[in-house]
Amino acid sequence: MKIVMIAENDPAGVAINFTKAINEHTQHSCRLITTRTVYNFNFEKDLHIPDLRDDGFELISELLKSADIIHFHILADENIKLGPLCVKDFVKGKAIVHHHHGHPDFRSSPGKYHSKYKSLGRQKLLVSTPDLLHLLPGAKWQPNLVPVNNPLYMPLKGKSNGSVRIAHSPTRKDLKNTADLINSVNRSKDSGLPVELELIENTEHKECLRRKRNCHLLFDHLQGYFGVSSLEGLSQGLCVIAGLDEWNQRNIAEFCRCKNLPWVITNREDLIATIVELVENRDLRIEKSSKARCFMETCWNEEAVVMQLINFYQK
């Protein structure tokens, strides 16, 4: 199969990870086309419209003509313009996939998208986290992936002793319980606990990963689901704190075919107690870290995740 992925901006770098994994681990081919940069995190790009010259648009035209599948990410659809090209002119006879990643407009008005896809007869729908299944009936959850064997995603040995460092890398602090985390860490420090917060903002992705690797814990958020940050931390062998609800836990367990998930699951009321326990209990941190990395290697590796996407395409 020939797959072309299209997005305005790459959500958390997941589209380029899928593109590379398809090309590396399957017999199929994939290219990614993006049209703008929203956050300056410098995720790796493939065909980025602002960087292309005339011959680049000739290549895109050929890719769209020969594609078996056009896979739209976030809110993109066939009306998107790719320089002088409009994707609408190429969709006839193609399999079309719409893949939602929790954009605020989608979360606030899911019915708009459900009605749109129903009127177009589009049934090939994906969501990036299990909570979004409630918003888009008939969709399938496609887990995101991270390249677990990339050095930046592997555990860092020989971390310095001293304060236990908690990494947190929110794109939008209002959506990631950042204030709750800061309050919990400050109150823990005031009580004499040796803990420090590594708040990572407006930072290139590779530098963000380097700083996370040097920490002991990672805080994702308490919104019920999980982000790519969780997967990065688990791959790096960190104790990852998140507020996963029962629906997300159940879907993750079904995908991974395992009951014991590696996340440290908590809520706002218990966040301070969770931090205190992990900081004070070094053996527990080591145990959680080891299980986190093992989980990503055996249950959430690139091959397992990308083959679920390929099976979806083939159906």
Coordinates of N, CA and C in Angstrom, one line a residue, residues 26-105:
T26 N 7.4 -2.3 7.9 CA 6.4 -3.0 7.0 C 6.9 -2.9 5.6
Q27 N 6.1 -3.6 4.7 CA 6.5 -3.6 3.3 C 5.7 -2.4 2.6
H28 N 5.0 -1.6 3.3 CA 4.3 -0.5 2.7 C 5.1 0.8 2.7
S29 N 4.6 1.8 2.0 CA 5.4 3.1 2.0 C 4.5 4.2 2.5
C30 N 5.0 5.2 3.1 CA 4.3 6.3 3.7 C 5.1 7.6 3.5
R31 N 4.4 8.7 3.2 CA 5.0 10.0 3.2 C 4.1 10.9 4.0
L32 N 4.7 11.9 4.7 CA 3.9 12.8 5.5 C 4.0 14.2 4.9
I33 N 2.9 14.9 4.8 CA 2.9 16.3 4.3 C 2.3 17.2 5.4
T34 N 3.1 18.2 5.8 CA 2.6 19.2 6.7 C 2.6 20.6 6.1
T35 N 1.7 21.5 6.6 CA 1.6 22.8 6.0 C 2.0 23.9 6.8
R36 N 2.2 23.8 8.1 CA 2.6 24.9 9.0 C 3.2 24.4 10.3
T37 N 3.8 25.3 11.0 CA 4.4 25.1 12.3 C 3.6 25.8 13.3
V38 N 3.1 25.1 14.3 CA 2.3 25.8 15.4 C 3.2 26.0 16.6
Y39 N 3.9 25.0 17.0 CA 4.8 25.1 18.1 C 6.2 24.8 17.6
N40 N 7.2 25.6 18.1 CA 8.5 25.5 17.6 C 9.3 24.5 18.3
F41 N 8.9 23.2 18.2 CA 9.5 22.1 18.9 C 10.5 21.4 18.0
N42 N 10.5 21.7 16.7 CA 11.4 21.1 15.7 C 11.3 19.6 15.6
F43 N 10.1 19.1 15.6 CA 9.9 17.7 15.2 C 10.4 17.5 13.8
E44 N 10.9 16.3 13.6 CA 11.4 15.9 12.3 C 10.3 16.0 11.3
K45 N 10.6 16.5 10.1 CA 9.6 16.7 9.0 C 9.9 15.8 7.8
D46 N 8.9 15.6 7.0 CA 9.1 14.9 5.7 C 8.9 15.9 4.6
L47 N 7.7 16.1 4.1 CA 7.4 17.1 3.1 C 6.7 18.3 3.8
H48 N 7.4 19.3 4.1 CA 6.8 20.5 4.8 C 6.6 21.6 3.7
I49 N 5.4 22.0 3.5 CA 5.0 22.9 2.4 C 5.8 24.2 2.4
P50 N 6.1 24.9 3.5 CA 6.8 26.1 3.5 C 8.3 25.9 3.0
D51 N 8.8 24.7 3.0 CA 10.2 24.4 2.7 C 10.3 24.0 1.2
L52 N 9.2 23.8 0.5 CA 9.3 23.1 -0.8 C 9.4 24.1 -2.0
R53 N 10.0 23.7 -3.0 CA 10.1 24.4 -4.3 C 9.2 23.8 -5.3
D54 N 9.2 24.2 -6.5 CA 8.3 23.7 -7.6 C 8.3 22.2 -7.7
D55 N 9.6 21.7 -7.7 CA 9.7 20.2 -7.9 C 9.1 19.4 -6.8
G56 N 9.0 20.1 -5.6 CA 8.4 19.4 -4.4 C 6.9 19.3 -4.6
F57 N 6.3 20.2 -5.3 CA 4.8 20.1 -5.5 C 4.5 19.1 -6.6
E58 N 5.5 19.0 -7.5 CA 5.3 17.9 -8.5 C 5.4 16.6 -7.9
L59 N 6.3 16.4 -6.9 CA 6.4 15.1 -6.2 C 5.1 14.9 -5.4
I60 N 4.5 15.9 -4.7 CA 3.3 15.8 -4.0 C 2.2 15.4 -4.9
S61 N 2.1 16.0 -6.1 CA 1.0 15.6 -7.0 C 1.1 14.1 -7.4
E62 N 2.3 13.6 -7.6 CA 2.5 12.3 -8.0 C 2.2 11.3 -6.8
L63 N 2.5 11.7 -5.6 CA 2.2 10.9 -4.5 C 0.7 10.8 -4.2
L64 N 0.0 11.9 -4.4 CA -1.4 11.9 -4.2 C -2.1 11.1 -5.3
K65 N -1.6 11.2 -6.5 CA -2.2 10.4 -7.6 C -2.1 8.9 -7.4
S66 N -0.9 8.5 -6.9 CA -0.6 7.1 -6.8 C -1.0 6.5 -5.4
A67 N -1.5 7.3 -4.5 CA -1.8 6.9 -3.1 C -3.0 5.9 -3.1
D68 N -2.9 4.9 -2.3 CA -4.0 4.0 -2.0 C -4.8 4.6 -0.9
I69 N -4.1 5.2 0.1 CA -4.8 5.7 1.3 C -4.3 7.1 1.5
I70 N -5.3 8.0 1.8 CA -5.0 9.4 2.3 C -5.4 9.5 3.7
H71 N -4.5 9.8 4.6 CA -4.7 9.7 6.1 C -4.6 11.1 6.6
F72 N -5.8 11.7 7.0 CA -5.8 13.1 7.5 C -5.7 13.1 9.0
H73 N -4.8 13.9 9.5 CA -4.6 14.1 11.0 C -5.3 15.4 11.5
I74 N -5.7 15.3 12.7 CA -6.3 16.5 13.4 C -7.6 16.9 12.7
L75 N -7.6 18.1 12.2 CA -8.9 18.6 11.6 C -8.7 18.7 10.1
A76 N -7.6 18.3 9.5 CA -7.4 18.3 8.1 C -8.4 17.5 7.3
D77 N -8.8 17.9 6.1 CA -9.6 17.2 5.2 C -9.3 17.5 3.8
E78 N -10.1 17.0 2.8 CA -9.7 17.1 1.4 C -9.7 18.6 0.9
N79 N -10.2 19.5 1.7 CA -10.2 20.9 1.3 C -8.9 21.6 1.6
I80 N -8.0 20.9 2.2 CA -6.7 21.6 2.6 C -5.9 21.9 1.3
K81 N -5.3 23.0 1.3 CA -4.4 23.4 0.2 C -3.0 23.1 0.5
L82 N -2.3 22.5 -0.5 CA -0.9 22.1 -0.4 C -0.2 23.0 -1.5
G83 N 0.1 24.2 -1.2 CA 0.6 25.1 -2.1 C -0.4 25.3 -3.3
P84 N 0.0 25.1 -4.5 CA -1.0 25.3 -5.6 C -2.0 24.1 -5.8
L85 N -1.8 23.1 -5.0 CA -2.6 21.9 -5.1 C -3.7 21.9 -4.0
C86 N -4.9 21.3 -4.4 CA -6.0 21.0 -3.5 C -6.2 19.5 -3.4
V87 N -6.2 19.0 -2.2 CA -6.3 17.5 -2.1 C -7.6 17.0 -2.6
K88 N -8.6 17.9 -2.6 CA -9.9 17.4 -3.1 C -9.9 16.9 -4.5
D89 N -8.9 17.4 -5.3 CA -8.8 17.0 -6.7 C -8.2 15.6 -6.8
F90 N -7.8 15.0 -5.7 CA -7.1 13.7 -5.8 C -7.8 12.6 -5.0
V91 N -8.9 12.8 -4.4 CA -9.4 11.9 -3.4 C -10.3 10.8 -4.1
K92 N -10.7 11.0 -5.3 CA -11.6 10.0 -6.0 C -10.9 8.7 -6.1
G93 N -11.6 7.6 -5.6 CA -11.0 6.3 -5.6 C -10.0 5.9 -4.5
K94 N -9.8 6.9 -3.6 CA -8.9 6.6 -2.5 C -9.6 6.2 -1.3
A95 N -9.0 5.4 -0.4 CA -9.5 5.2 0.9 C -9.1 6.4 1.8
I96 N -10.0 7.0 2.5 CA -9.8 8.2 3.3 C -9.9 7.8 4.7
V97 N -8.9 8.3 5.5 CA -8.9 8.1 6.9 C -8.9 9.4 7.6
H98 N -9.7 9.6 8.6 CA -9.7 10.8 9.5 C -9.2 10.4 10.9
H99 N -8.2 11.1 11.4 CA -7.5 10.7 12.6 C -7.6 11.9 13.6
H100 N -8.3 11.8 14.7 CA -8.5 12.9 15.6 C -7.5 12.7 16.8
H101 N -7.0 13.9 17.2 CA -6.0 13.9 18.3 C -6.4 14.8 19.5
G102 N -7.7 15.1 19.6 CA -8.1 15.8 20.8 C -8.0 17.3 20.6
H103 N -8.1 17.8 19.4 CA -8.1 19.3 19.2 C -9.2 19.9 19.9
P104 N -9.1 21.1 20.5 CA -10.1 21.7 21.3 C -11.4 21.9 20.5
D105 N -11.4 22.2 19.2 CA -12.6 22.3 18.4 C -13.3 21.0 18.3

